[in-house]
PDB file of C-alpha atoms in Angstrom:
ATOM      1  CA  UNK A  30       0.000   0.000   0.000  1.00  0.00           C
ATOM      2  CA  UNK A  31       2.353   2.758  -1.214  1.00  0.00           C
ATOM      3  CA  UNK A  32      -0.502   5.282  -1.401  1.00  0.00           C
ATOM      4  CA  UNK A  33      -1.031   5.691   2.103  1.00  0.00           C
ATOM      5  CA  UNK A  34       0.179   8.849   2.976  1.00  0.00           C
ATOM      6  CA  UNK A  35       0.673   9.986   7.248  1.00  0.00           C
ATOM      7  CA  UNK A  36       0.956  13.821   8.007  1.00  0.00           C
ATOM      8  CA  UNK A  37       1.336  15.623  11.720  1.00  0.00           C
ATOM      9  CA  UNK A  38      -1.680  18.024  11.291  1.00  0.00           C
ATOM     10  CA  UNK A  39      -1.604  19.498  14.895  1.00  0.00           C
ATOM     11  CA  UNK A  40       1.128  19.445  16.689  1.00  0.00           C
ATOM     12  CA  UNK A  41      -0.433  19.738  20.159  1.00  0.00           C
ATOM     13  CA  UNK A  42       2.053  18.222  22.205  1.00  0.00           C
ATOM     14  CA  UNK A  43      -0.994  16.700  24.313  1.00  0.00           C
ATOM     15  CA  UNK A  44       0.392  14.470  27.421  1.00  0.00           C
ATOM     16  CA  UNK A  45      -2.705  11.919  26.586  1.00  0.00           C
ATOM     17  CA  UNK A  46      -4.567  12.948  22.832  1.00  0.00           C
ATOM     18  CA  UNK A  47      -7.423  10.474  22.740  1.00  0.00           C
ATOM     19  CA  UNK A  48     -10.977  10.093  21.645  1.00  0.00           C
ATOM     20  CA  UNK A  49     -10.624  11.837  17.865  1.00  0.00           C
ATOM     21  CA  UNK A  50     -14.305  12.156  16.715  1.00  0.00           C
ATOM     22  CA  UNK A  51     -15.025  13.773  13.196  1.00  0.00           C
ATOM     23  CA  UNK A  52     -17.956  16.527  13.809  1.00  0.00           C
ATOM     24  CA  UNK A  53     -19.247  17.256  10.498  1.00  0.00           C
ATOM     25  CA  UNK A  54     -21.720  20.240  11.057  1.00  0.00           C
ATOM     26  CA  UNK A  55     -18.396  22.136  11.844  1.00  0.00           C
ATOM     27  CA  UNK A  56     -15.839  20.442   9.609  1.00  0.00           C
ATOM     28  CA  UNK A  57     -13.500  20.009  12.196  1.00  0.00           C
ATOM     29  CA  UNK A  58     -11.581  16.868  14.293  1.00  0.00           C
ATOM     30  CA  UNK A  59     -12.561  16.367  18.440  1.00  0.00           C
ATOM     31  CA  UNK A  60     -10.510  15.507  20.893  1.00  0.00           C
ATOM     32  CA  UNK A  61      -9.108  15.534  24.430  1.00  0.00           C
ATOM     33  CA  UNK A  62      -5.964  15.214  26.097  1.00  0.00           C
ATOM     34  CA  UNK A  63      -6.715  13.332  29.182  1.00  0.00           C
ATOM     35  CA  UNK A  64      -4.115  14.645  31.632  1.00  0.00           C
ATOM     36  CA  UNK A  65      -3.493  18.433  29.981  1.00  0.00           C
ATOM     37  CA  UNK A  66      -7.531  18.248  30.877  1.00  0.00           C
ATOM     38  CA  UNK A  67      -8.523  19.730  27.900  1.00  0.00           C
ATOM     39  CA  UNK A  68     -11.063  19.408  25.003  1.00  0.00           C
ATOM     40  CA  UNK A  69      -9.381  20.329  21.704  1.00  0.00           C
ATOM     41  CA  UNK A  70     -11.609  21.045  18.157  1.00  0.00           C
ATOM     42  CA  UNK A  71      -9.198  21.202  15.232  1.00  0.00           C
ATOM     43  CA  UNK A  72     -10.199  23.066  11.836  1.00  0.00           C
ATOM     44  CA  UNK A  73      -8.620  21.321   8.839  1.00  0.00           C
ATOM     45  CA  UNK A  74      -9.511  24.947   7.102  1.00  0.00           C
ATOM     46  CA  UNK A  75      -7.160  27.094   9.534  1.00  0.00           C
ATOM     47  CA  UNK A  76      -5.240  24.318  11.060  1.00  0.00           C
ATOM     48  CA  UNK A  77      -5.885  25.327  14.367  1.00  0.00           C
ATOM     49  CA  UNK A  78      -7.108  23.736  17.723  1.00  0.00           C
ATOM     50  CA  UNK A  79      -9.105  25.511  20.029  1.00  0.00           C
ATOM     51  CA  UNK A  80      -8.869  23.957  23.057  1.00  0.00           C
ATOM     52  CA  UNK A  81     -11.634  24.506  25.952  1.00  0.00           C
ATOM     53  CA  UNK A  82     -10.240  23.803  29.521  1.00  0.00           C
ATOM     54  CA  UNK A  83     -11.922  21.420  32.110  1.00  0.00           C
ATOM     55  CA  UNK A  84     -11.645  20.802  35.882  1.00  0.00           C
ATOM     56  CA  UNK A  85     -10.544  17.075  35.761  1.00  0.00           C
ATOM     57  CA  UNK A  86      -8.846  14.332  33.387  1.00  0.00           C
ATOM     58  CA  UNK A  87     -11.031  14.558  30.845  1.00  0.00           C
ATOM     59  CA  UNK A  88     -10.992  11.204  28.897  1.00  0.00           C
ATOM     60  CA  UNK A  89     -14.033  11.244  25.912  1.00  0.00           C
ATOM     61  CA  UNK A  90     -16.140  13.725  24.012  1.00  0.00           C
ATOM     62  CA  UNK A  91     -19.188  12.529  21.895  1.00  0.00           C
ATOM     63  CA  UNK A  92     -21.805  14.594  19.555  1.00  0.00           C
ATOM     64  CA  UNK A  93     -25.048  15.297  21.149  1.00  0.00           C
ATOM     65  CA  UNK A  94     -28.164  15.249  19.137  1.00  0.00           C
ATOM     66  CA  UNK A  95     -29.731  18.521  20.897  1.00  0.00           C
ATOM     67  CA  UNK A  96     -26.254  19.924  19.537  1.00  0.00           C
ATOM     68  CA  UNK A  97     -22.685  20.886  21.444  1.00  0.00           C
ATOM     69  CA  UNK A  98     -21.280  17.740  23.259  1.00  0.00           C
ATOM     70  CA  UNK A  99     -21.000  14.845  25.868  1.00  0.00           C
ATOM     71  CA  UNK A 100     -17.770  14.402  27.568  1.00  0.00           C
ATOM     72  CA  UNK A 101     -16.599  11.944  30.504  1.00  0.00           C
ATOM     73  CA  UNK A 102     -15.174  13.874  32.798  1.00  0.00           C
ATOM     74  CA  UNK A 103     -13.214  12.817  36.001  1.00  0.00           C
ATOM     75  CA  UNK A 104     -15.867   9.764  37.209  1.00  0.00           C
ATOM     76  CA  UNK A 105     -18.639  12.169  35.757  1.00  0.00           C
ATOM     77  CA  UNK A 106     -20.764  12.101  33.077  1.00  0.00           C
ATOM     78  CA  UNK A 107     -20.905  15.322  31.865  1.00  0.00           C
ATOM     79  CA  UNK A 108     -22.514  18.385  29.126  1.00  0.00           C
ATOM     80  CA  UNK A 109     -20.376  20.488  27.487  1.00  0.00           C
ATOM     81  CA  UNK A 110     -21.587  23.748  25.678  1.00  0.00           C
ATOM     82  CA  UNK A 111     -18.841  25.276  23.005  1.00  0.00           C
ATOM     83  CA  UNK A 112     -19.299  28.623  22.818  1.00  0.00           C
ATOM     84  CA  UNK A 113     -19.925  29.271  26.148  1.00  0.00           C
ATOM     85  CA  UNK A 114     -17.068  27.327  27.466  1.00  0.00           C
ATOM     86  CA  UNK A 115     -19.491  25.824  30.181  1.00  0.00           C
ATOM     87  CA  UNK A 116     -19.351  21.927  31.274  1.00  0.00           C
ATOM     88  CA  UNK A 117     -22.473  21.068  33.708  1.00  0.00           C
ATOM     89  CA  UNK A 118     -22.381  17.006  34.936  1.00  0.00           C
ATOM     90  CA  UNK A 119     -25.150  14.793  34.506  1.00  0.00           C
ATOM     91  CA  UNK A 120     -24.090  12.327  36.388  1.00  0.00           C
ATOM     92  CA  UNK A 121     -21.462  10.419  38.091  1.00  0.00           C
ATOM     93  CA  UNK A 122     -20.572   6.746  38.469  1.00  0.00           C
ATOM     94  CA  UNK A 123     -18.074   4.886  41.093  1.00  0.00           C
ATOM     95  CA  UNK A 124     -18.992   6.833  44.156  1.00  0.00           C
ATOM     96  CA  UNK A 125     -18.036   4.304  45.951  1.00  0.00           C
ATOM     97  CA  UNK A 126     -14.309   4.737  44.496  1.00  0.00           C
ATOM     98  CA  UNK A 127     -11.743   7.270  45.470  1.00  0.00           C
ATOM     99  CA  UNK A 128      -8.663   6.447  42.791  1.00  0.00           C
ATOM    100  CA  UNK A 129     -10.616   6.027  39.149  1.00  0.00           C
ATOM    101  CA  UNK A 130     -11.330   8.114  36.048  1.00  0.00           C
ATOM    102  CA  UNK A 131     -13.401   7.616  33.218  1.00  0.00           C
ATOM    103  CA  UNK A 132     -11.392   6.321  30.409  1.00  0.00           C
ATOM    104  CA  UNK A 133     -13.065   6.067  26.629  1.00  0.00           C
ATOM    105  CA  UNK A 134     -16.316   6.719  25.887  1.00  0.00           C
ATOM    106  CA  UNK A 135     -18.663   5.900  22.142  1.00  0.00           C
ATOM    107  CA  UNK A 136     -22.057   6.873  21.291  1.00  0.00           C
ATOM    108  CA  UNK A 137     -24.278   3.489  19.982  1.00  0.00           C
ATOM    109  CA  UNK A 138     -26.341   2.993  17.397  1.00  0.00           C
ATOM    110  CA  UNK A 139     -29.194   3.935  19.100  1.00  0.00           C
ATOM    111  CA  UNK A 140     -28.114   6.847  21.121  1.00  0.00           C
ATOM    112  CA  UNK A 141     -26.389   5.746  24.541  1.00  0.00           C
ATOM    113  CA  UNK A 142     -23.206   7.233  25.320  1.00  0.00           C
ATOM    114  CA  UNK A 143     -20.905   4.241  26.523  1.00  0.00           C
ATOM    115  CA  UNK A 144     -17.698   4.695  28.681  1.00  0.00           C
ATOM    116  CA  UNK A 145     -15.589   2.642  30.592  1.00  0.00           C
ATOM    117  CA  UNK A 146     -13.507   3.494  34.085  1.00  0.00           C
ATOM    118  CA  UNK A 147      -9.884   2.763  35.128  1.00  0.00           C
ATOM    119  CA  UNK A 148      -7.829   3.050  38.112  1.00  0.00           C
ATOM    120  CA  UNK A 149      -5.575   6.546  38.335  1.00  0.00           C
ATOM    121  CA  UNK A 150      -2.333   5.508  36.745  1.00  0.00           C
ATOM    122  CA  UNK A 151       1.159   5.693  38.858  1.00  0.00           C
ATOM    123  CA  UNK A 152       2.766   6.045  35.689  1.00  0.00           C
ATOM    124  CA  UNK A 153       1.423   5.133  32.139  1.00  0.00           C
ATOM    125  CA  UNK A 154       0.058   1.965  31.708  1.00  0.00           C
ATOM    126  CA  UNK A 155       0.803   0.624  35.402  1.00  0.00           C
ATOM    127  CA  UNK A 156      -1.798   1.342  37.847  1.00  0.00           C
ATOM    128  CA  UNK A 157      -3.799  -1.376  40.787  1.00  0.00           C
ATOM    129  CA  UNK A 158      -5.243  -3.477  38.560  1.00  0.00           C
ATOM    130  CA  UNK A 159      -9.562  -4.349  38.269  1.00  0.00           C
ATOM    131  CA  UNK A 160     -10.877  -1.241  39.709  1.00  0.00           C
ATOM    132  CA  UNK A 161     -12.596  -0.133  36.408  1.00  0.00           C
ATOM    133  CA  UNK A 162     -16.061  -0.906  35.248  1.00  0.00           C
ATOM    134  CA  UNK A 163     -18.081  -0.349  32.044  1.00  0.00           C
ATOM    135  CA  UNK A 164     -20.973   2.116  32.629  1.00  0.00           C
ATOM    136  CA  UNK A 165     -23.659   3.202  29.733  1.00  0.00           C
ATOM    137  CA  UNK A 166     -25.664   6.345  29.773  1.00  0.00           C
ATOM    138  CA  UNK A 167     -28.842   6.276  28.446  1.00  0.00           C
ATOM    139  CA  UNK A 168     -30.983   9.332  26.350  1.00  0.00           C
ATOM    140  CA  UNK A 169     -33.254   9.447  29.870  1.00  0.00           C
ATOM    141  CA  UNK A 170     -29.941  10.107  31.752  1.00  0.00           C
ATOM    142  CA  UNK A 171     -30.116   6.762  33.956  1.00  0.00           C
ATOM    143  CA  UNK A 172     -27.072   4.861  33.799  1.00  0.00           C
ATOM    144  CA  UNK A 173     -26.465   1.118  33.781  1.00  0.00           C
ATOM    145  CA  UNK A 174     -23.265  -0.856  35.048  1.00  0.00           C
ATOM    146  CA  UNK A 175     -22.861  -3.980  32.678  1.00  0.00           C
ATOM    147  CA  UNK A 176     -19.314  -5.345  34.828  1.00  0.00           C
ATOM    148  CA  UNK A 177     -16.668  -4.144  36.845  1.00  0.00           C
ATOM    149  CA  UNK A 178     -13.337  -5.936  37.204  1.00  0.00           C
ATOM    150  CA  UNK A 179     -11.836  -3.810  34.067  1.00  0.00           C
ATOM    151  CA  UNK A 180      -8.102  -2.690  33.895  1.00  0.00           C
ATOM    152  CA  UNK A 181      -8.142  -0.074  31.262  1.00  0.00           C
ATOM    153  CA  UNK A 182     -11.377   0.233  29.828  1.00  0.00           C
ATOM    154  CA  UNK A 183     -10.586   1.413  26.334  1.00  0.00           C
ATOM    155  CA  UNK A 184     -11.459   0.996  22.299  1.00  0.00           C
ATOM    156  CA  UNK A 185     -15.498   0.540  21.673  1.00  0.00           C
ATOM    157  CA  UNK A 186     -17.526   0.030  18.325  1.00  0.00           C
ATOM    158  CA  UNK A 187     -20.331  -1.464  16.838  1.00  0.00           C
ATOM    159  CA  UNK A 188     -20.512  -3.979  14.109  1.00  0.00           C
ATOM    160  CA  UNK A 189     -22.264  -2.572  10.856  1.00  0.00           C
ATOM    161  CA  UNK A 190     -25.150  -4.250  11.823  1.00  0.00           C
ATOM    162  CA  UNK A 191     -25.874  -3.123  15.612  1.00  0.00           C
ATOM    163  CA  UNK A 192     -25.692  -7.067  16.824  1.00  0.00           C
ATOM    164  CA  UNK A 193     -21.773  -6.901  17.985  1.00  0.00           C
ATOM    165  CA  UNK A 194     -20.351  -4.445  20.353  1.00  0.00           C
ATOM    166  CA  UNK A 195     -16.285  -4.711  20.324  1.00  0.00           C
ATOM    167  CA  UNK A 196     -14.622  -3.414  23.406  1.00  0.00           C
ATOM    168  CA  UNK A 197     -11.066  -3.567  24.292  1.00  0.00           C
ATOM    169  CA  UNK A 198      -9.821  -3.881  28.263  1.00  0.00           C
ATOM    170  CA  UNK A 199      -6.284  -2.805  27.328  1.00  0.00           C
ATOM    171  CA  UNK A 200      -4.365  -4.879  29.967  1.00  0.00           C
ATOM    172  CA  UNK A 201      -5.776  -8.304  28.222  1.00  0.00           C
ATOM    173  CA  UNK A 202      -3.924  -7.281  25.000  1.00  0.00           C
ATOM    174  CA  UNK A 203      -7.488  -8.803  23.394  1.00  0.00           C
ATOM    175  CA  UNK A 204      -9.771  -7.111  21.020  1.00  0.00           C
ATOM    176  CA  UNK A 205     -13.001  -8.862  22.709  1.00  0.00           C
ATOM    177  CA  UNK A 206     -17.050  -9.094  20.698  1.00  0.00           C
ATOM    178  CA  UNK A 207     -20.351  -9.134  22.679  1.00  0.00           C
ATOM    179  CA  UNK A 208     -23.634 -10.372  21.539  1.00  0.00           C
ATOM    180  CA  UNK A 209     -25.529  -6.676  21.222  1.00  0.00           C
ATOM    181  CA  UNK A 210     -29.303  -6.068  21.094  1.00  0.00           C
ATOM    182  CA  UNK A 211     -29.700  -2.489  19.994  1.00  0.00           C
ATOM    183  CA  UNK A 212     -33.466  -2.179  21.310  1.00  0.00           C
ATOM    184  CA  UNK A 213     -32.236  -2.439  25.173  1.00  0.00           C
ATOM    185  CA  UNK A 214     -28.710  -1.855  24.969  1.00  0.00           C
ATOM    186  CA  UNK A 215     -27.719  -5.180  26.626  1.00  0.00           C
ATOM    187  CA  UNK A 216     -24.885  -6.538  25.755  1.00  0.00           C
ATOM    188  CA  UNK A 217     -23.290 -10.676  26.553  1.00  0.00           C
ATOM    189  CA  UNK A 218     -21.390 -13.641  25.174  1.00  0.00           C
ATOM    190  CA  UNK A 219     -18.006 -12.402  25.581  1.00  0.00           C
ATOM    191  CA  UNK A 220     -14.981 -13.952  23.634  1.00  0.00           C
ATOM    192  CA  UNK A 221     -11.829 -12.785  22.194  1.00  0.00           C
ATOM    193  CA  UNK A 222     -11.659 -12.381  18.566  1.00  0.00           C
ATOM    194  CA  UNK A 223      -7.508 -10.918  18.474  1.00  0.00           C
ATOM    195  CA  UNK A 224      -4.840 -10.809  20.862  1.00  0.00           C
ATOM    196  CA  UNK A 225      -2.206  -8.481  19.921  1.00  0.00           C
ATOM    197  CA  UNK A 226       1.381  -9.632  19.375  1.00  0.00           C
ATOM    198  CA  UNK A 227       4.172  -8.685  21.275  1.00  0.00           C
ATOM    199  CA  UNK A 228       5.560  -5.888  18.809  1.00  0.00           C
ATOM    200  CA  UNK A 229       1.903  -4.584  18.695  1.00  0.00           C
ATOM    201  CA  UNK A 230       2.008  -3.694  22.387  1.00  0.00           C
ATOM    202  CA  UNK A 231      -1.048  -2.587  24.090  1.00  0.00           C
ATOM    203  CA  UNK A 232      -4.567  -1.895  22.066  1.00  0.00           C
ATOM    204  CA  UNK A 233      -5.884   1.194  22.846  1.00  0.00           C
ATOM    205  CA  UNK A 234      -8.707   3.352  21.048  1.00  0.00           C
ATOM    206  CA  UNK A 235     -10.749   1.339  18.006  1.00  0.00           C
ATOM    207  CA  UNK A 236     -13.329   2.430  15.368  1.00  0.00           C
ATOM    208  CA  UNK A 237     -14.924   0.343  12.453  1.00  0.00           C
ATOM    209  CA  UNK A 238     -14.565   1.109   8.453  1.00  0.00           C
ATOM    210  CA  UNK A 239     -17.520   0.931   6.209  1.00  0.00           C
ATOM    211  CA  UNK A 240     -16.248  -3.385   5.668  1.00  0.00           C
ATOM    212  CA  UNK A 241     -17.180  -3.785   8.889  1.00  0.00           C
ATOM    213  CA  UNK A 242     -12.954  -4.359   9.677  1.00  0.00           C
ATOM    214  CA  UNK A 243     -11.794  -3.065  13.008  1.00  0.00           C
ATOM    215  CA  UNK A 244      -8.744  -0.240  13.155  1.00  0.00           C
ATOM    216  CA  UNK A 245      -6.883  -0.198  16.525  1.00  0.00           C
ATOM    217  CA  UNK A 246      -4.627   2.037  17.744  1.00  0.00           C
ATOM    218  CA  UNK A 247      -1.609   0.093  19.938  1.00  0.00           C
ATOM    219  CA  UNK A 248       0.031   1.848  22.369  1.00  0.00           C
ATOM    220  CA  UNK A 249       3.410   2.211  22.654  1.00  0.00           C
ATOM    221  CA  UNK A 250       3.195   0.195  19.623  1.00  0.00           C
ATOM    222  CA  UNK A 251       3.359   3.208  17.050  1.00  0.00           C
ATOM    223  CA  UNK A 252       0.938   1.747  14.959  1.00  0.00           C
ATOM    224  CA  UNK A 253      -2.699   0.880  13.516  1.00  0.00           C
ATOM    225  CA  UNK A 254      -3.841  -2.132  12.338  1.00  0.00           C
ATOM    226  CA  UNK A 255      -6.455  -3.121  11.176  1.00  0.00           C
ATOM    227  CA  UNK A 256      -7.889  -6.962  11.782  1.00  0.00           C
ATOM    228  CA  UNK A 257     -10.883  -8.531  10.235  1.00  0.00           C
ATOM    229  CA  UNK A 258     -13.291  -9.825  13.328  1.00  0.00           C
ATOM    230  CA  UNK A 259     -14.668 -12.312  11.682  1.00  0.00           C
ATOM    231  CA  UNK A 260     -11.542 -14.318  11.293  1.00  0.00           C
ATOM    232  CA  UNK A 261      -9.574 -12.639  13.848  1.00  0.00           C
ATOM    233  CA  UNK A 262      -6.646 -11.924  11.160  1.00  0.00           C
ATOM    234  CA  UNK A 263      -5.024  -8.604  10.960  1.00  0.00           C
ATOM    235  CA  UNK A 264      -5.377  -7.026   7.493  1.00  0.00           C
ATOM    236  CA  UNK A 265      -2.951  -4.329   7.561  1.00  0.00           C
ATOM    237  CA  UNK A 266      -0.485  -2.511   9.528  1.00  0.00           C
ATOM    238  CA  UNK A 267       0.337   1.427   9.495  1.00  0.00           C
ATOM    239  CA  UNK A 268       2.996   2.487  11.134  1.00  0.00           C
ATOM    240  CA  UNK A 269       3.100   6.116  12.201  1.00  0.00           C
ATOM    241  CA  UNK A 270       6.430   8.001  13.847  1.00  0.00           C
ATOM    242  CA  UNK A 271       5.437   8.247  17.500  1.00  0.00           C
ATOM    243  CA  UNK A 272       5.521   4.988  19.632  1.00  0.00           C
ATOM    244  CA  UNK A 273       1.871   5.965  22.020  1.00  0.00           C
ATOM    245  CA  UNK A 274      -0.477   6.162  19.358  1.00  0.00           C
ATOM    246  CA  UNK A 275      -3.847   6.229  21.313  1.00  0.00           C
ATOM    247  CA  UNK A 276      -7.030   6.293  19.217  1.00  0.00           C
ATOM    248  CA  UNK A 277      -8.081   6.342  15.935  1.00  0.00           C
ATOM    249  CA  UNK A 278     -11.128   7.715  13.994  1.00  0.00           C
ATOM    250  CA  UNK A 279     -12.506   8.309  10.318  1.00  0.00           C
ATOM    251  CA  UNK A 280     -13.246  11.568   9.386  1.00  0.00           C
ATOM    252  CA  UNK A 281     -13.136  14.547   6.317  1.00  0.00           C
ATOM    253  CA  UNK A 282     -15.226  15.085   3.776  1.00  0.00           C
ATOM    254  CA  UNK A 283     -16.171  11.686   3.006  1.00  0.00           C
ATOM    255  CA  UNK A 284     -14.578   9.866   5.636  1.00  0.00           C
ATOM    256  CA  UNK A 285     -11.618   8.558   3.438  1.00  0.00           C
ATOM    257  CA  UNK A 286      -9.142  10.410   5.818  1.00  0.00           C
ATOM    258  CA  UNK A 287      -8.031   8.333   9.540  1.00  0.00           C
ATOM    259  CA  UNK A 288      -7.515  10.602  12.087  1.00  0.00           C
ATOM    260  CA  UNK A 289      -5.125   9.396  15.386  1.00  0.00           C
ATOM    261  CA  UNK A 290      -4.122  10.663  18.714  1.00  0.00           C
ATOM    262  CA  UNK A 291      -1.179  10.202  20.608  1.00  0.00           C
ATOM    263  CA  UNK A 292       0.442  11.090  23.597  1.00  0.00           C
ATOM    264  CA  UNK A 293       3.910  12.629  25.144  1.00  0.00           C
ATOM    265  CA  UNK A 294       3.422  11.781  28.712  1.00  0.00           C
ATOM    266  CA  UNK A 295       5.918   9.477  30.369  1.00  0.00           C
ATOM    267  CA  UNK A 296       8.030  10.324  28.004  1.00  0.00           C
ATOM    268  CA  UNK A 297      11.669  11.718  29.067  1.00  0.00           C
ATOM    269  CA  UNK A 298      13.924  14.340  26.891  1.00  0.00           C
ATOM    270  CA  UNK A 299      16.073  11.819  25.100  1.00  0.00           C
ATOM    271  CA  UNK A 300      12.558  10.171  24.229  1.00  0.00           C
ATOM    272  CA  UNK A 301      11.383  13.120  22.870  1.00  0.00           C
ATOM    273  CA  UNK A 302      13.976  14.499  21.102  1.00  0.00           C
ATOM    274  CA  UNK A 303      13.859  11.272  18.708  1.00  0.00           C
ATOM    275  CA  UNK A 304       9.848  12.046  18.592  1.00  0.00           C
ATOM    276  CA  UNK A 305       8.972  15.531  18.088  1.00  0.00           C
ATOM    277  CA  UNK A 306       5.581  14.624  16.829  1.00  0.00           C
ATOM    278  CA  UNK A 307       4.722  12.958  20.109  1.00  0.00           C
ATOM    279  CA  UNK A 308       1.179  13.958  21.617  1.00  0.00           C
ATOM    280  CA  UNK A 309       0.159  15.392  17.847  1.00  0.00           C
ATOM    281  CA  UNK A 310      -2.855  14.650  15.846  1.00  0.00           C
ATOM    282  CA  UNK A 311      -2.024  12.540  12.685  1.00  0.00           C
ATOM    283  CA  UNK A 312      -3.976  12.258   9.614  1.00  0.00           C
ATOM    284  CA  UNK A 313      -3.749   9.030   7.150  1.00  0.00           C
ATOM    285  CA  UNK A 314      -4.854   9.306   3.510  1.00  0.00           C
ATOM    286  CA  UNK A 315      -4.757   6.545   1.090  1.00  0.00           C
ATOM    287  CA  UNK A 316      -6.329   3.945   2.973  1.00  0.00           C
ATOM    288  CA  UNK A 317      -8.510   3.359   0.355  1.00  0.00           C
ATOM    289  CA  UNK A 318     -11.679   2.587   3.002  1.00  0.00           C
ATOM    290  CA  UNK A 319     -13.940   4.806   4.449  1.00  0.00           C
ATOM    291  CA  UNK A 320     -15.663   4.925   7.913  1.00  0.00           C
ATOM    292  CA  UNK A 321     -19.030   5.721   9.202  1.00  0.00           C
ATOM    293  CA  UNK A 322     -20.310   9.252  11.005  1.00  0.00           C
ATOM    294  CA  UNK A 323     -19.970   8.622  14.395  1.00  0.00           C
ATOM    295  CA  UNK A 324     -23.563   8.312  16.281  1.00  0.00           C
ATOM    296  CA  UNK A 325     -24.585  11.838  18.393  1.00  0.00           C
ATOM    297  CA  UNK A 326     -26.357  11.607  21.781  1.00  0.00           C
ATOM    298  CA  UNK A 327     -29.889  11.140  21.664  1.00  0.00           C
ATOM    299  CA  UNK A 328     -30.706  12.382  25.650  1.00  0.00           C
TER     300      UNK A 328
END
C-alpha cells in the first residue's frame, strides 16, 4: 500500500490525545488530552485547535443530538456547551471509588453514550489493577453498570449491523465481541476475537470502516492495524512516527481520511527528542476505506 500517505496536522504536544471524533456540522476533528484536561476542536480549514479547559482528566467527548457535546469527565458524566465554554455534569458513576477516572467513551447505534472506568495511573500503563467498570448512559440520563473488574477500559464500536459491540480492556492485549441487542442496549457472550502480538504492544482506542474491519490504535506500539473480526486476522499494519499512538477515527469530507491521537506523557527528553511529533494529531490518507459518522447523543 504505497498510497497511504501519514501527516502531523496538529502538533499539540498533548500528554494523553485520545478520543478523535469527526464533527461534520463544523468540519473540524474532536478531541481531548486526558491529563493536559482539555477538550481540543481542530479546523482542517485554519489548522488550528481551540482547546476549551476542564476541571478534571477529561478522557471522551461525543456529539449530542440537541447539539454541542457529551464528555466523561473525572468519574462524571458530563454536558459540554462550546461557545460558552461551560461543562455542567449529569451524572457520576463509582462513588463508591476514590482512585478512578473515566477512560473512553462511544455513542451506539441507538443513542447511549458508553464509557468505561480505570484506576488513576502511577505512571502510564501501570496502575492497581480491576478497579474499572463499564458504565452506559442512556438518552433518559439513567445509567447502567454492565461489569466491573476492568483494567483499562478502552477501544469501543459497533458492528455494521448493531448485533456486535467490540470493546477492548487494554491490559488483556485482546480485542473482545459481545452479543448486542440495539433495542435495550444489553450486551453478553463475551470472547476474544484478536490478541495483539508482542511488537503490537497494548490496544488502545478502536473504530470500524464501512467493511465492517476493526482499526486499533496500539500503544506504545506506534501503529494501527487493522484486523478482520470475523476471522480474527489482521489485514494491515500502518505504522506512524510516534511509539503511544492512542485512538483512531474516520473523518473529512467523506470519511476517506483516519484521524489518530497520541500522547507525550511518560516520556523523558532523550525520548522526545527522537519524537517531536509525540502527543500530535495525525492524519492518514490513502487507505482506500472509508468509515461511518460517528452516532450523536440522543438524551
Amino acid at each position: 500500500m504505497s498510497s497511504v500517505r501519514i501527516e502531523c496536522v496538529a502538533k499539540e504536544g498533548c500528554r494523553i490525545g485520545e478520543s478523535p471524533v469527526w464533527d461534520e456540522k463544523e468540519g473540524a476533528l474532536l478531541f481531548v488530552d486526558i491529563t493536559g484536561r482539555k477538550v481540543c476542536r481542530w479546523s482542517p480549514v485554519t489548522k488550528q485547535a481551540q482547546a476549551i479547559p476542564v476541571d478534571a482528566p477529561v478522557s471522551s467527548v461525543a456529539l449530542r443530538k440537541s447539539g454541542d457535546y457529551v464528555i466523561t469527565l473525572g468519574t462524571r458524566f458530563a454536558a459540554l456547551k462550546w461557545k460558552e465554554e461551560l461543562v455542567t455534569t449529569i451524572t457520576q458513576v463509582d462513588k463508591d471509588k476514590a482512585n478512578t477516572r473515566f477512560n473512553d467513551g462511544k455513542v451506539d447505534p441507538a443513542g447511549r453514550y458508553f464509557a468505561g472506568t480505570m484506576a488513576e495511573e502511577i505512571r502510564p500503563a501501570v496502575l492497581e489493577r480491576h478497579q474499572g467498570s463499564l458504565y452506559t448512559l442512556f438518552p433518559d440520563l439513567s445509567v447502567v453498570k454492565h461489569f466491573d473488574q476492568v483494567d483499562i477500559s478502552n477501544g469501543l464500536d459497533w458492528s455494521l449491523d448493531h448485533k456486535i459491540f467490540f470493546y477492548i480492556d487494554s491490559l488483556s492485549y485482546s480485542v473482545d465481541a459481545f452479543d448486542y441487542d440495539l433495542q435495550t442496549g444489553k450486551i453478553g457472550n463475551r470472547r476474544s476475537i484478536y490478541k495483539l502480538e508482542k511488537e503490537e504492544s497494548i490496544p488502545d482506542g478502536m473504530c470500524i470502516d464501512t467493511e465492517g474491519k476493526l482499526w486499533v490504535a496500539c500503544y506504545d506500539g506506534g501503529r494501527v492495524i487493522r484486523l478482520d473480526p470475523e476471522t480474527g486476522k489482521r489485514l494491515q499494519t500502518v505504522k506512524l512516527p510516534v511509539d503511544k499512538t492512542t485512538s483512531c477515527c474516520f473523518g473529512g469530507k467523506d470519511y476517506s481520511e483516519m484521524y489518530v491521537t497520541s500522547a507525550s506523557d511518560g516520556m523523558d527528553k532523550e525520548w522526545l527528542s527522537r519524537q517531536p511529533q509525540a502527543g500530535g494529531i495525525f492524519k492518514i490518507t490513502g487507505l482506500g476505506v472509508k468509515g461511518i459518522p460517528p452516532y450523536p447523543f440522543a438524551g
